[in-house]
Structure formats: structure tokens, C-alpha cells
Tab-separated table of C-alpha atoms and ligand atoms in Angstrom:
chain	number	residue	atom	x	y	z
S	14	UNK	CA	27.195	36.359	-2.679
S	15	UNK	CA	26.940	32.774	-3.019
S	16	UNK	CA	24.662	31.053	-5.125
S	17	UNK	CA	21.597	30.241	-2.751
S	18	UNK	CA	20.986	27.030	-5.060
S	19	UNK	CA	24.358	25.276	-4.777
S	20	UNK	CA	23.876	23.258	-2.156
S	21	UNK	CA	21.446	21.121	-4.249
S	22	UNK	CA	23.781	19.608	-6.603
S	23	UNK	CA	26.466	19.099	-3.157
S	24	UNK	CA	23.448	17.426	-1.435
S	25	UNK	CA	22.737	14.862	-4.498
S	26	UNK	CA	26.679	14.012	-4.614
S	27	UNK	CA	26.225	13.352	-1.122
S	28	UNK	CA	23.423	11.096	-2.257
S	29	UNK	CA	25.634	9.430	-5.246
S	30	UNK	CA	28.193	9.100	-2.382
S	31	UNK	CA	26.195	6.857	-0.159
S	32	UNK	CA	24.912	4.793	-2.562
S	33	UNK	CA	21.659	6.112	-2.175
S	34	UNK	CA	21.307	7.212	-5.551
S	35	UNK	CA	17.718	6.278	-7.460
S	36	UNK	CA	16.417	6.649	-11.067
S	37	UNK	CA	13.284	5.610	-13.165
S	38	UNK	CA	13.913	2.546	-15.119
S	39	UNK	CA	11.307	2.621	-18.167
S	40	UNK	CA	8.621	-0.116	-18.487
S	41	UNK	CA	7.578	-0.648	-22.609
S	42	UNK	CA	4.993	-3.135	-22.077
S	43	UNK	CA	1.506	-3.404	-20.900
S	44	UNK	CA	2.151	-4.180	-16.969
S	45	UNK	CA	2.005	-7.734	-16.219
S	46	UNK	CA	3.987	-10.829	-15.019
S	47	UNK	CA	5.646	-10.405	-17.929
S	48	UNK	CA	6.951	-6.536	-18.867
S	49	UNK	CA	9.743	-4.794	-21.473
S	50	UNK	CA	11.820	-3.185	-18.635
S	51	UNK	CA	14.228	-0.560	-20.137
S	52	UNK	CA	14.848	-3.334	-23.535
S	53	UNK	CA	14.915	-6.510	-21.579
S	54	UNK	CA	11.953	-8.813	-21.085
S	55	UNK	CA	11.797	-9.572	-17.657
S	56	UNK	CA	9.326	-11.439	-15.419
S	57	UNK	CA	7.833	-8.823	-12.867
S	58	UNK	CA	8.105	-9.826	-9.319
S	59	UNK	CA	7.906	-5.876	-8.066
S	60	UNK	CA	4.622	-5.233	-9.006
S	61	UNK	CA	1.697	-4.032	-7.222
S	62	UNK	CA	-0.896	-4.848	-9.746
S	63	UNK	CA	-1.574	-8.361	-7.382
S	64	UNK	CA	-4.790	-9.442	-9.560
S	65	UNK	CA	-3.625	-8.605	-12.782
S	66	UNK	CA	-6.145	-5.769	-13.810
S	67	UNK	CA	-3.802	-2.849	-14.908
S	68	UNK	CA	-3.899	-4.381	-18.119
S	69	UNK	CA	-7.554	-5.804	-18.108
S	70	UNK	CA	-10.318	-5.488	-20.788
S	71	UNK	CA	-13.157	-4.389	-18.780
S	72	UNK	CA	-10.726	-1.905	-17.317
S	73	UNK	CA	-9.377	0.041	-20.255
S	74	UNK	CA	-13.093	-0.422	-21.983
S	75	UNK	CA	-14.871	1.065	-18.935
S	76	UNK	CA	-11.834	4.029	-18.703
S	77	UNK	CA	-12.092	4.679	-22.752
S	78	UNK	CA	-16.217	4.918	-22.328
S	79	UNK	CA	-15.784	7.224	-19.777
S	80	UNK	CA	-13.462	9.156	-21.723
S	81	UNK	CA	-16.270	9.624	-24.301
S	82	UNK	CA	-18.858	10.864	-22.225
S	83	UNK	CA	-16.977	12.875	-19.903
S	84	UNK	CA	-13.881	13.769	-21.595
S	85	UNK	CA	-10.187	13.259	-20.194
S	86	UNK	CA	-10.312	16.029	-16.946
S	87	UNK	CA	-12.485	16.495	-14.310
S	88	UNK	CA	-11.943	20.290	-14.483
S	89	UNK	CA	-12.224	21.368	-11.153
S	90	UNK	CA	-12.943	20.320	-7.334
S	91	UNK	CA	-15.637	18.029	-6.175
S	92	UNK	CA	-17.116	21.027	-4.559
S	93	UNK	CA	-17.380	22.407	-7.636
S	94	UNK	CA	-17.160	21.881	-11.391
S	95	UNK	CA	-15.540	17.987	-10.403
S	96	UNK	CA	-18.364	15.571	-9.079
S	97	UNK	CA	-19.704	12.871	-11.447
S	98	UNK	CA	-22.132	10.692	-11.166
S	99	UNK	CA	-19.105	8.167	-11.789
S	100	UNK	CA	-17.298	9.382	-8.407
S	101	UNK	CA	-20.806	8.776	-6.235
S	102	UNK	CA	-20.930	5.208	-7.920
S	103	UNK	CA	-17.721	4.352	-7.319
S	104	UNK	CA	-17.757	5.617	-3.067
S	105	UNK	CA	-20.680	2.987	-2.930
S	106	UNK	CA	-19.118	0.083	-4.336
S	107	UNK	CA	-16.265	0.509	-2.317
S	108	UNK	CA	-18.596	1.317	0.830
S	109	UNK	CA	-20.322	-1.719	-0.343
S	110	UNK	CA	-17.151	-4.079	-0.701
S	111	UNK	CA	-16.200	-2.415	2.978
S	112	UNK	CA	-19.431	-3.113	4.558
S	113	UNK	CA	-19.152	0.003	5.719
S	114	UNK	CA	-21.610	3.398	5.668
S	115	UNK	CA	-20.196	5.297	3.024
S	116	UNK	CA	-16.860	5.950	0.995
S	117	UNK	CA	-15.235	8.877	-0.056
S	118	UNK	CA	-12.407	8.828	-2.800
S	119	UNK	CA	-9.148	11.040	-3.131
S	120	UNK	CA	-6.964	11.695	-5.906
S	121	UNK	CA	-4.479	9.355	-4.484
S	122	UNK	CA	-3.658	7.086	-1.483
S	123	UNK	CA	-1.416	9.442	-0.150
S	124	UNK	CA	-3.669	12.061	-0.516
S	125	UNK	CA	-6.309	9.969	1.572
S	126	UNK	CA	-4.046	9.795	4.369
S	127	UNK	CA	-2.735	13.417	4.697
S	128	UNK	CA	-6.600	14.312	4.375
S	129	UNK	CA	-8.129	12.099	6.920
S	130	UNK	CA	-5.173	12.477	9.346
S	131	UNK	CA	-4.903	16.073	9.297
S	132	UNK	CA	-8.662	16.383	9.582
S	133	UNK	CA	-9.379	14.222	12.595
S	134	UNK	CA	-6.481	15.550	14.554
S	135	UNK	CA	-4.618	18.691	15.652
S	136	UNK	CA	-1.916	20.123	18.295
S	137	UNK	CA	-3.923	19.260	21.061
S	138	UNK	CA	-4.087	15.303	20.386
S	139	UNK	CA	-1.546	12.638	20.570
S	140	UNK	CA	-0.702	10.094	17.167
S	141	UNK	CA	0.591	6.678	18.275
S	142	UNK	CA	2.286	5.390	14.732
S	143	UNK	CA	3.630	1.914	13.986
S	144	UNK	CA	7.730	2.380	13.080
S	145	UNK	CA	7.253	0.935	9.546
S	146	UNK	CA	4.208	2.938	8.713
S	147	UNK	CA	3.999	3.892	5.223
S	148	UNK	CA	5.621	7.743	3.973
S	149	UNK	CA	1.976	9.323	3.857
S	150	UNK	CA	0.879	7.958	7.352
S	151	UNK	CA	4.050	9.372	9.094
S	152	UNK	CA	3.830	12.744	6.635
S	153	UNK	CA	-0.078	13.064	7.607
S	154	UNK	CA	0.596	12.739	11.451
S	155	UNK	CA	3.856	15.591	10.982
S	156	UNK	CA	1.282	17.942	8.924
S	157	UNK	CA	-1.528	17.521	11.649
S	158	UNK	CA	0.462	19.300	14.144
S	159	UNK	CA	0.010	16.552	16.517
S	160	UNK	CA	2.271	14.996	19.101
S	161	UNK	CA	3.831	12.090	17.866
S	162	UNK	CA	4.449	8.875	19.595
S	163	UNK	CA	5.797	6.064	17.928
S	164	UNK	CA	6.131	2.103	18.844
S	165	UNK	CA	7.902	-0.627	18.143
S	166	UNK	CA	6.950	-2.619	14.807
S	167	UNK	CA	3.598	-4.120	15.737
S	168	UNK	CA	4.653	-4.126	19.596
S	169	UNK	CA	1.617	-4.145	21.318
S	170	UNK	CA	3.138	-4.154	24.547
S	171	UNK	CA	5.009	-0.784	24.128
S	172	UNK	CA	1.730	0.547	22.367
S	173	UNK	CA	-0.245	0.359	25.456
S	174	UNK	CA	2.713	1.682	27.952
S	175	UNK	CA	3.009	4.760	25.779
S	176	UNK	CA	-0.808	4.889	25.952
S	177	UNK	CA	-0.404	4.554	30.051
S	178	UNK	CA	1.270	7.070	30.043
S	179	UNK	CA	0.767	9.768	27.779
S	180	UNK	CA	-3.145	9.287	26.616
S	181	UNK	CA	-4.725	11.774	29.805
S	182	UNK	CA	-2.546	14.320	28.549
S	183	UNK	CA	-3.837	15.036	24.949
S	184	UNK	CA	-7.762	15.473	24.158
S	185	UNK	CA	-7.921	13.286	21.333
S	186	UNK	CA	-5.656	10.150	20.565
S	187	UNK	CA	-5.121	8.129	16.882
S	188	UNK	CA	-3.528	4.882	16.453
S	189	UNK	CA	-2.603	4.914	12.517
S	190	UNK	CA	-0.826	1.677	11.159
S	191	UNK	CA	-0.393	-0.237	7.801
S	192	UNK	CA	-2.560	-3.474	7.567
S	193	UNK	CA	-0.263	-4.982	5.413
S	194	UNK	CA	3.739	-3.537	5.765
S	195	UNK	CA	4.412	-2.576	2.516
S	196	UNK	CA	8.419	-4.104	2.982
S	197	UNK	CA	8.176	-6.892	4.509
S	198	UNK	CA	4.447	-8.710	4.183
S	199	UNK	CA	3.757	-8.686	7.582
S	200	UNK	CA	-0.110	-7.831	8.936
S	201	UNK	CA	-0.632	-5.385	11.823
S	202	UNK	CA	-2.276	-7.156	15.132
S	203	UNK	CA	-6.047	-5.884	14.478
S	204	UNK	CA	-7.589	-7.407	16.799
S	205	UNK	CA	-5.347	-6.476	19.888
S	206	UNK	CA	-5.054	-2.679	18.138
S	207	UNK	CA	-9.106	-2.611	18.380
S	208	UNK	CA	-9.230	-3.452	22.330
S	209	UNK	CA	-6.506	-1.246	22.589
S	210	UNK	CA	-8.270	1.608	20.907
S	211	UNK	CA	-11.505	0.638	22.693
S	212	UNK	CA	-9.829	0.544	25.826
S	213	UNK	CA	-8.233	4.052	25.704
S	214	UNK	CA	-10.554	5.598	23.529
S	215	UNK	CA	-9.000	6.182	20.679
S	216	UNK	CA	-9.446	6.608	16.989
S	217	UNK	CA	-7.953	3.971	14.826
S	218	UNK	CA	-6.886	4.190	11.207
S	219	UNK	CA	-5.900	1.612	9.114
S	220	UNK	CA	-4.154	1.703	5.655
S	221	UNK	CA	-5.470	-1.024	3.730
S	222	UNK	CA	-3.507	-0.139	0.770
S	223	UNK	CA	-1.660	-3.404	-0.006
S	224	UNK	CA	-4.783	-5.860	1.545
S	225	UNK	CA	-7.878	-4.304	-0.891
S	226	UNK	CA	-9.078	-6.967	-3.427
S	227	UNK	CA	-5.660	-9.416	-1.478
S	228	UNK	CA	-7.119	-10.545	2.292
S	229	UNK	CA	-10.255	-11.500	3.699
S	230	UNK	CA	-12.848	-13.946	2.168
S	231	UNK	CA	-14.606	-11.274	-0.176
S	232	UNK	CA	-11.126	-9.233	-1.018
S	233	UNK	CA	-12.245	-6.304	1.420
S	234	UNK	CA	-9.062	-6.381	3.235
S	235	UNK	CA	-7.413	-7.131	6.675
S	236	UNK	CA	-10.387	-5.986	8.241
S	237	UNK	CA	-12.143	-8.611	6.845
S	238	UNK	CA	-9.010	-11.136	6.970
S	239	UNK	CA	-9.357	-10.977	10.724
S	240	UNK	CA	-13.115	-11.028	10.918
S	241	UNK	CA	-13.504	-7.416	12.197
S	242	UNK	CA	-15.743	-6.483	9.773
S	243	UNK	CA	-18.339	-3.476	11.391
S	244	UNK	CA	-16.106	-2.568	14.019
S	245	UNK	CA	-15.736	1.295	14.363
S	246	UNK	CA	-12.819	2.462	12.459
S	247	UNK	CA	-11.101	4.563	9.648
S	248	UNK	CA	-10.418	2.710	6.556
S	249	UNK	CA	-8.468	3.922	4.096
S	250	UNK	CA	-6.789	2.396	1.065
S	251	UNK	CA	-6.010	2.840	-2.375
S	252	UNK	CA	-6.812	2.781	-6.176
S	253	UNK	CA	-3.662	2.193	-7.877
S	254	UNK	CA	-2.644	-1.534	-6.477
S	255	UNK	CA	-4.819	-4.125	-6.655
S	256	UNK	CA	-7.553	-2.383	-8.491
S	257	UNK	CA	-5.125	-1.150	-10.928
S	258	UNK	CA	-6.235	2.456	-11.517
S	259	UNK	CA	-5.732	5.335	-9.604
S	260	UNK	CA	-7.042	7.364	-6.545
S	261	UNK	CA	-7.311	6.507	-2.607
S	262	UNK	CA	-9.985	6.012	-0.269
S	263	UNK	CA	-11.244	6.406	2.980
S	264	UNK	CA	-14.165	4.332	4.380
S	265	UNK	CA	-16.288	4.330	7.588
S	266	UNK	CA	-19.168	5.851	9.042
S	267	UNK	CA	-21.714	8.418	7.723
S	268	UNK	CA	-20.687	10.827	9.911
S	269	UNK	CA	-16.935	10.677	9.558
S	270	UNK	CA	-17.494	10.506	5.763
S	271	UNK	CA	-19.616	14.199	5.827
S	272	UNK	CA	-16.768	15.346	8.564
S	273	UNK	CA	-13.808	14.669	5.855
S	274	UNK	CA	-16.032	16.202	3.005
S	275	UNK	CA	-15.778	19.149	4.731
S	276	UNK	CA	-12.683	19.163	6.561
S	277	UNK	CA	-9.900	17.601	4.673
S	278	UNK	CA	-7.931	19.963	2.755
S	279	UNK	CA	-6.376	17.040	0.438
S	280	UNK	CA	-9.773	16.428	-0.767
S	281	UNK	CA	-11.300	20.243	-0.760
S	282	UNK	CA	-8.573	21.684	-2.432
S	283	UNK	CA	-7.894	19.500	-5.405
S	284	UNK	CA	-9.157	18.851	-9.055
S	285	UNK	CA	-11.263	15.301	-8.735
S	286	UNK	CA	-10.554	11.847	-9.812
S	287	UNK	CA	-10.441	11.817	-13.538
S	288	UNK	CA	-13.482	10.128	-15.006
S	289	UNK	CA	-11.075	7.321	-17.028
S	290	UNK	CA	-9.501	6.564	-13.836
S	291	UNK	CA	-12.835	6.545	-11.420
S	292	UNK	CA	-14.714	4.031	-14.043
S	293	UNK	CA	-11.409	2.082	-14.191
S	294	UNK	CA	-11.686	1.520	-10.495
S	295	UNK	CA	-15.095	0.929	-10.390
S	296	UNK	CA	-14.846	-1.760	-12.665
S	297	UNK	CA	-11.998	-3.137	-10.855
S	298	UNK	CA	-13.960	-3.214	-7.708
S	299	UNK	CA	-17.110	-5.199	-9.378
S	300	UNK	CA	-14.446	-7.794	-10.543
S	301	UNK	CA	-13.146	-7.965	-7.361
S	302	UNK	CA	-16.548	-9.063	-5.642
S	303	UNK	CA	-17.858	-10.745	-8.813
S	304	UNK	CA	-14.648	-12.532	-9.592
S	305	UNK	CA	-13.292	-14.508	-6.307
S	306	UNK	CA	-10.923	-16.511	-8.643
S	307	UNK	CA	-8.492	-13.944	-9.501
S	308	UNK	CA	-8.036	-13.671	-5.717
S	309	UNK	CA	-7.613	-17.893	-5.114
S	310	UNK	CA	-5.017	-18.127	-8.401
S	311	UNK	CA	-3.030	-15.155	-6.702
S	312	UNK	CA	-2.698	-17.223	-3.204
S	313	UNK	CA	-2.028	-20.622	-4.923
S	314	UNK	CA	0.882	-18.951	-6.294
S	315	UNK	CA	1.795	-17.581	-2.963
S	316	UNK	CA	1.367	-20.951	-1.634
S	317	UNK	CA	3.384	-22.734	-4.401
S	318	UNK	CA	6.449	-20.664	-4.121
S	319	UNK	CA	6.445	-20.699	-0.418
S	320	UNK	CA	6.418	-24.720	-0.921
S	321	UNK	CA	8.927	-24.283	-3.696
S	322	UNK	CA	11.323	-22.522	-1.161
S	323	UNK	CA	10.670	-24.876	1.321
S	324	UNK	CA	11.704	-27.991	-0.772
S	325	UNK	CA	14.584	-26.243	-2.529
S	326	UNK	CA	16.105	-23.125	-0.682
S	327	UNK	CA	15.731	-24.836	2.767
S	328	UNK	CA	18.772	-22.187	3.585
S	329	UNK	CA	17.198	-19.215	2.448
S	330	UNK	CA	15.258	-17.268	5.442
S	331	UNK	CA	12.031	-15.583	4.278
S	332	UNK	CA	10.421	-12.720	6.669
S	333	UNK	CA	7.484	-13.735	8.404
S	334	UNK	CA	4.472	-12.728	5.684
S	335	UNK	CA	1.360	-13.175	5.601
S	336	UNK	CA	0.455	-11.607	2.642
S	337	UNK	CA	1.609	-11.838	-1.433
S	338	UNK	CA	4.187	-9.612	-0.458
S	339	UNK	CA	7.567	-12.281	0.513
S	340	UNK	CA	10.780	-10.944	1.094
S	341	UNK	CA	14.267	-13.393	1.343
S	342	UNK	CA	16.354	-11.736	4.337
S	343	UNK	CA	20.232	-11.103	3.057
S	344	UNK	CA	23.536	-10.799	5.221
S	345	UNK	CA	24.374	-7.926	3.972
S	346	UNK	CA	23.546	-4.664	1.280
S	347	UNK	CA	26.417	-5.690	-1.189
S	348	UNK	CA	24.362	-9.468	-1.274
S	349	UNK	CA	21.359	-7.814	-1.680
S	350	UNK	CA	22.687	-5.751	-4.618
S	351	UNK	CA	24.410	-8.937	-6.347
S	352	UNK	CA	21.652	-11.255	-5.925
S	353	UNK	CA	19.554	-8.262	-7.462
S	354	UNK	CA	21.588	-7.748	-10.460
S	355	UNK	CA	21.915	-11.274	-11.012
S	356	UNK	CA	18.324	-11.869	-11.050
S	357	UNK	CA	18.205	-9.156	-13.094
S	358	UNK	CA	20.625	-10.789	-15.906
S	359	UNK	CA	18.542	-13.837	-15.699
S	360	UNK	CA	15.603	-11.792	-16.869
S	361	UNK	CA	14.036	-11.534	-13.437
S	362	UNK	CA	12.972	-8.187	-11.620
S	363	UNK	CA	13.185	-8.704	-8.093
S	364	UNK	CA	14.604	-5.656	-6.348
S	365	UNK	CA	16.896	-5.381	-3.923
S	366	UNK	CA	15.581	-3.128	-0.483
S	367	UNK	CA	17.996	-1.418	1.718
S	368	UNK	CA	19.022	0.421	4.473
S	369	UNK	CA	17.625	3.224	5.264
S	370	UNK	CA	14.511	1.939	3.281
S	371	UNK	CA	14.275	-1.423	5.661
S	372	UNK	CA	16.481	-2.508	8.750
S	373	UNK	CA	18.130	-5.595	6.890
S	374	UNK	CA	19.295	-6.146	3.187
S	375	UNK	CA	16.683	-8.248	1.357
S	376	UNK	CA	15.263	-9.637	-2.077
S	377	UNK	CA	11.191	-8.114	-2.377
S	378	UNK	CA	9.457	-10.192	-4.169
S	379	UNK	CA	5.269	-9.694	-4.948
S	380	UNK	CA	3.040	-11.951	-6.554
S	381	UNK	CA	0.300	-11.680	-8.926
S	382	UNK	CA	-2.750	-13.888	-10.148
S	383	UNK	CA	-0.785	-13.847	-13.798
S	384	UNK	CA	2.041	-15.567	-12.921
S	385	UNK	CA	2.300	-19.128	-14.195
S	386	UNK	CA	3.886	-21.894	-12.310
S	387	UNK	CA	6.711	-21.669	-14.621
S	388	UNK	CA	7.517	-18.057	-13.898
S	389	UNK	CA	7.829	-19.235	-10.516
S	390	UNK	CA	9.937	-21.748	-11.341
S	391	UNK	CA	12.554	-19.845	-12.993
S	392	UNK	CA	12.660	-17.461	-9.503
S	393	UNK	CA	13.485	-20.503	-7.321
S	394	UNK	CA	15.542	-22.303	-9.855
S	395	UNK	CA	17.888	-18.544	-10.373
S	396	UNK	CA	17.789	-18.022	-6.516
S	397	UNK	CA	18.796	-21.838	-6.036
S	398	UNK	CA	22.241	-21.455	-8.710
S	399	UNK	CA	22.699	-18.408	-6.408
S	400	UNK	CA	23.509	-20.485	-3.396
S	401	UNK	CA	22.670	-17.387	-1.130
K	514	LIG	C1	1.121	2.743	-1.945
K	514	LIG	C2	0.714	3.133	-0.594
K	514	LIG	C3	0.099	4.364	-0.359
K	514	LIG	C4	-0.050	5.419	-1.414
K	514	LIG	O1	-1.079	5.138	-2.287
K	514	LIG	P1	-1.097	5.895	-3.702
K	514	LIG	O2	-2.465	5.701	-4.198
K	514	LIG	O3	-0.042	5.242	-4.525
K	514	LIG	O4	-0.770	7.329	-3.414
K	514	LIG	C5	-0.338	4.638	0.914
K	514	LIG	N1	-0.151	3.760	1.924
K	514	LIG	C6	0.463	2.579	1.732
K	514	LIG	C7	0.629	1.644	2.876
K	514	LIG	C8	0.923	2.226	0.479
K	514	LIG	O5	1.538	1.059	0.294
């Protein structure tokens, strides 16, 4: 008999083979625009922490307190031995920051999708799903059972022809779509998506996961950003980026709130929020209303390297972004690799993203309210010696 595990270590060669191969690199530092990354200090441009608060004060005090008076686990379900007083506070300021009914958090973003999706549809309804949605929308909409349709990267013309023609034939339909895409900075059409959803009745969900505490006026996202703000829909977002903790979200009306309470498994089914990590977040998300600077020093620095680019790397062709997430398109993987590895030996981290990961070879870069001008600087300067 053969050994009915063998195949794994063939399938990873296959993966060396490719070049598809990934490890952990270690980070020895507090996060921030600076970090230790595996010995070397580098300055972080792959970051997610966009305002800086990972590393905040108020953040680790309000985690440690809550460490004190409720200890490091949550010890069971929110159903059941879980809940806090912490959790309900934290559902309300985001609710709040939303301007929607009422919030409830998950153990992780990921979680918040495969919950909400898997609750509000079934094999009887049809998911329409934007290309370059994010891992946990696309998982969700498999796990739900649903059919699955998907269109062209933000192509709102294809959306509503696959609507045409298959919406009469499922009972209930969802749109789900990044508000921000994750790999390449560009912002779903909201607007057009809402008519379209209106139109056709349909449910839409949006994953706000890169745009919470980054777009819109008050740092409540793209819904805000494109002044949609009470429209019916399903927000959902995350913990761990810009408010630098951990946990997801989903946001919207009473009713759907109660409805995933009781329906999604993600959230039925698994130990709570810790109490360091739901005070973390709610202290994040009072900084983010209270604090609208953090948000204005993260787009000047958008704004400066963009202008940066412009005067200096007139050659170099950034993706169409409108967000703090800016990625330089490259020929080809082997560029992408070098120019990564040589920002790398210049003490930069700026990763390279490939195929299959993306459609074209590029530099990500993401900025945060800590950088200073002169980290900045030293990017353009590197990527100008480059000559890419
Ligand atoms: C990061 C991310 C998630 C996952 O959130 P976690 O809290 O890290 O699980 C979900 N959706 C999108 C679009 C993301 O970028």
C-alpha cells in the first residue's frame, strides 16, 4: 500500500517548482513605518496598520486594562459564557461610526464574511462576485451553496447582462464586492452597484476592510467616500487594519443584525472576541472619530508620493488607485522580483505581487500616517537609481 500522505510533500515540490513557494519572514519590532524585519531595519511600505495604531498608547493601555478585569480569554461563545459588556460597546461605536442600526463583531474579517454570506444565502439563490474579490468573499459564496456568477473587475456592464439574464431564475440574488481591492487600490463603483441592486432586487454586500478609519469624511469607509451613507446594505469590515486589533464586522439594519445572531454559524459556533482585543478596537474606533488628523497626515503622504512620482519617475506607470494602497505596474515577474529584492537591500519592504496572486507583475506599496516625508523620499529616490 502506498503511503496515503505522500502526495503532500510531491504537491509542495510542485509548489517550490513554480516559484510559488511562501514563508513567514519575522518582524522584531513594534509595527510601524519603521520595523526589525528578520535582522534588518527596514521602512514598512506593506503594512496594513494605515493610521499607525498597532503600536498606539491608548491601544495597548485600553487592551492591558481589559486584561485585568476580564482576564486574557473569553471562554466560550457569545451565546454563552463569551458576551461582555466590552463586545456590546464596541458593536455601537462601530454602528455609530457606520451610521448604521446596529453592529455585530466576529472573531475575524474572514469570519464576518463566511458568516454573513452563508447566512443570507443558499442553493436556491444566485451570488454575482467581482473577479478580484477578496479569499473570504469568494470562500463565503462557495460554502453558501449558491450559484455563482462572476463579472469582470468592476464591469458594470457585464454585471447587469448576467443579471438580465440569470436573476428570474434564482429566489434570492447577492452582489458581494471589495470597496477597496486589496491589490491594486482601486474602489468598487458604489453608486452604479446600488441602482443595480435596487433595480434587480438584490442584496448587496460590501467589504470595507481596507476603507474603515481610510475613506469618507469621518473615516467610515467607501460608503461614506461616495456619499451613500443610509442606503440599505451589508457592511462588513474588519478589526485588524486600520484599527489595529483584531476581529471583523458586519453592519446594517436591526433586523439583519438579529438575523446573523442567529443564523451565522461563523459567529454561533466560535469562542468570542478576546476582551484585550475588543477594548483595543474600541479604542481604535473613538480615535478614529475623535482624531480626524491621523486620517489627513495619512492622505498628505499619499498625495506627496503620488507628486513625488510624478516629478521624478515620469516612466513608471502606477495602477489607477484611489486609495493608500499604490501599486507600480512591472513588465514582467523576474522585474518584479529584482526591483523587490533590491528595495529590499536598500532597507525598504515593498513586496513584489505576482501571478496567480494579480494579473500583472507589480511593486505594492501602502502608506501609513507614520511615515515621514523622508521615508518617502528614500522609496522614490531607490525606485529612481532603479531606472525601471
Ligand atoms: C484582510 C481582509 C479580510 C480579512 O480580514 P481579517 O480580519 O484579517 O480576517 C477580508 N476582506 C478583505 C477585503 C481584506 O482585505
Amino acid at each position: 500500500m502506498s503511503n496515503p500522505y505522500a502526495w503532500i510533500e510531491a504537491s509542495l515540490e510542485t509548489i517550490h517548482r513554480a516559484d510559488w513557494y511562501r514563508s513567514v519572514q519575522t518582524i522584531n519590532s513594534l509595527p510601524g513605518a519603521i520595523v526589525l524585519l528578520s535582522g534588518q531595519k527596514v521602512i514598512n511600505f506593506a503594512s496594513n496598520d494605515y493610521l499607525g495604531l498597532a503600536a498606539d498608547e491608548s491601544l495597548k493601555k485600553a487592551a492591558i486594562q481589559a486584561i485585568q478585569e476580564f482576564g486574557t480569554g473569553s471562554t466560550g461563545s457569545r451565546l454563552l459564557t463569551g458576551h461582555r459588556e466590552l463586545h456590546r460597546e464596541l458593536e455601537q461605536a462601530i454602528a455609530s461610526t457606520k451610521q448604521t442600526e446596529d453592529a455585530v463583531v466576529f472573531s475575524s474579517g474572514y469570519l464576518a464574511n463566511l458568516g454573513a454570506i452563508t447566512a443570507l444565502v443558499g442553493k436556491r439563490d444566485l451570488i454575482l462576485s467581482d473577479q478580484y474579490n477578496h479569499s473570504s468573499l469568494k470562500n463565503g459564496a462557495v460554502l453558501s451553496g449558491a450559484t455563482i456568477a462572476e463579472y469582470p473587475h468592476c464591469d458594470i456592464n457585464e454585471l447587469t447582462a448576467k443579471l438580465q439574464q440569470q436573476r428570474q431564475n434564482h429566489r434570492r440574488c447577492l452582489i458581494i464586492t471589495d470597496s477597496v481591492f486589496s491589490m491594486d487600490g482601486d474602489l468598487c463603483p458604489l453608486p452604479e452597484l446600488l441602482n443595480l441592486a435596487e433595480e434587480f432586487s438584490c442584496m448587496l454586500l460590501i467589504d470595507e476592510a481596507h476603507a474603515t478609519g481610510v475613506m469618507g469624511k469621518t473615516g467610515a469607509g467607501c460608503v461614506e467616500h461616495f456619499d451613500c451613507t443610509g442606503r440599505e446594505l451589508i457592511q462588513i469590515g474588519t478589526l485588524s487594519k486600520a484599527l489595529g486589533s483584531l476581529g471583523g464586522y458586519v453592519a446594517g439594519s436591526h433586523t439583519l443584525i438579529d438575523f446573523l445572531r442567529n443564523r451565522a454559524p461563523s459567529w454561533i459556533y466560535t469562542t468570542a472576541l478576546s476582551p484585550a482585543d475588543t477594548a483595543a478596537a474600541l479604542a481604535a474606533v473613538k480615535i478614529v472619530q475623535q482624531q480626524p488628523e491621523r486620517r489627513k497626515q495619512l492622505w498628505d503622504n499619499v498625495d506627496y508620493l503620488k507628486q513625488l512620482i510624478t516629478e521624478n519617475l515620469p516612466g513608471l506607470k502606477i495602477l489607477p488607485s484611489q486609495s493608500p494602497i499604490l501599486c507600480f505596474q512591472l513588465p514582467d515577474a523576474a522585474t518584479a522580483l529584482k526591483a523587490g529584492k533590491h528595495l529590499r537591500e536598500a532597507g525598504i519592504f515593498a513586496p513584489a505581487i505576482r501571478p496567480p496572486t494579480v494579473p500583472t507583475s507589480r511593486i505594492r506599496i501602502t502608506m501609513m500616517a507614520t511615515h515621514k516625508k523622508e521615508h518617502i523620499n528614500k522609496l522614490v529616490n531607490t525606485l529612481k537609481e532603479m531606472e525601471l
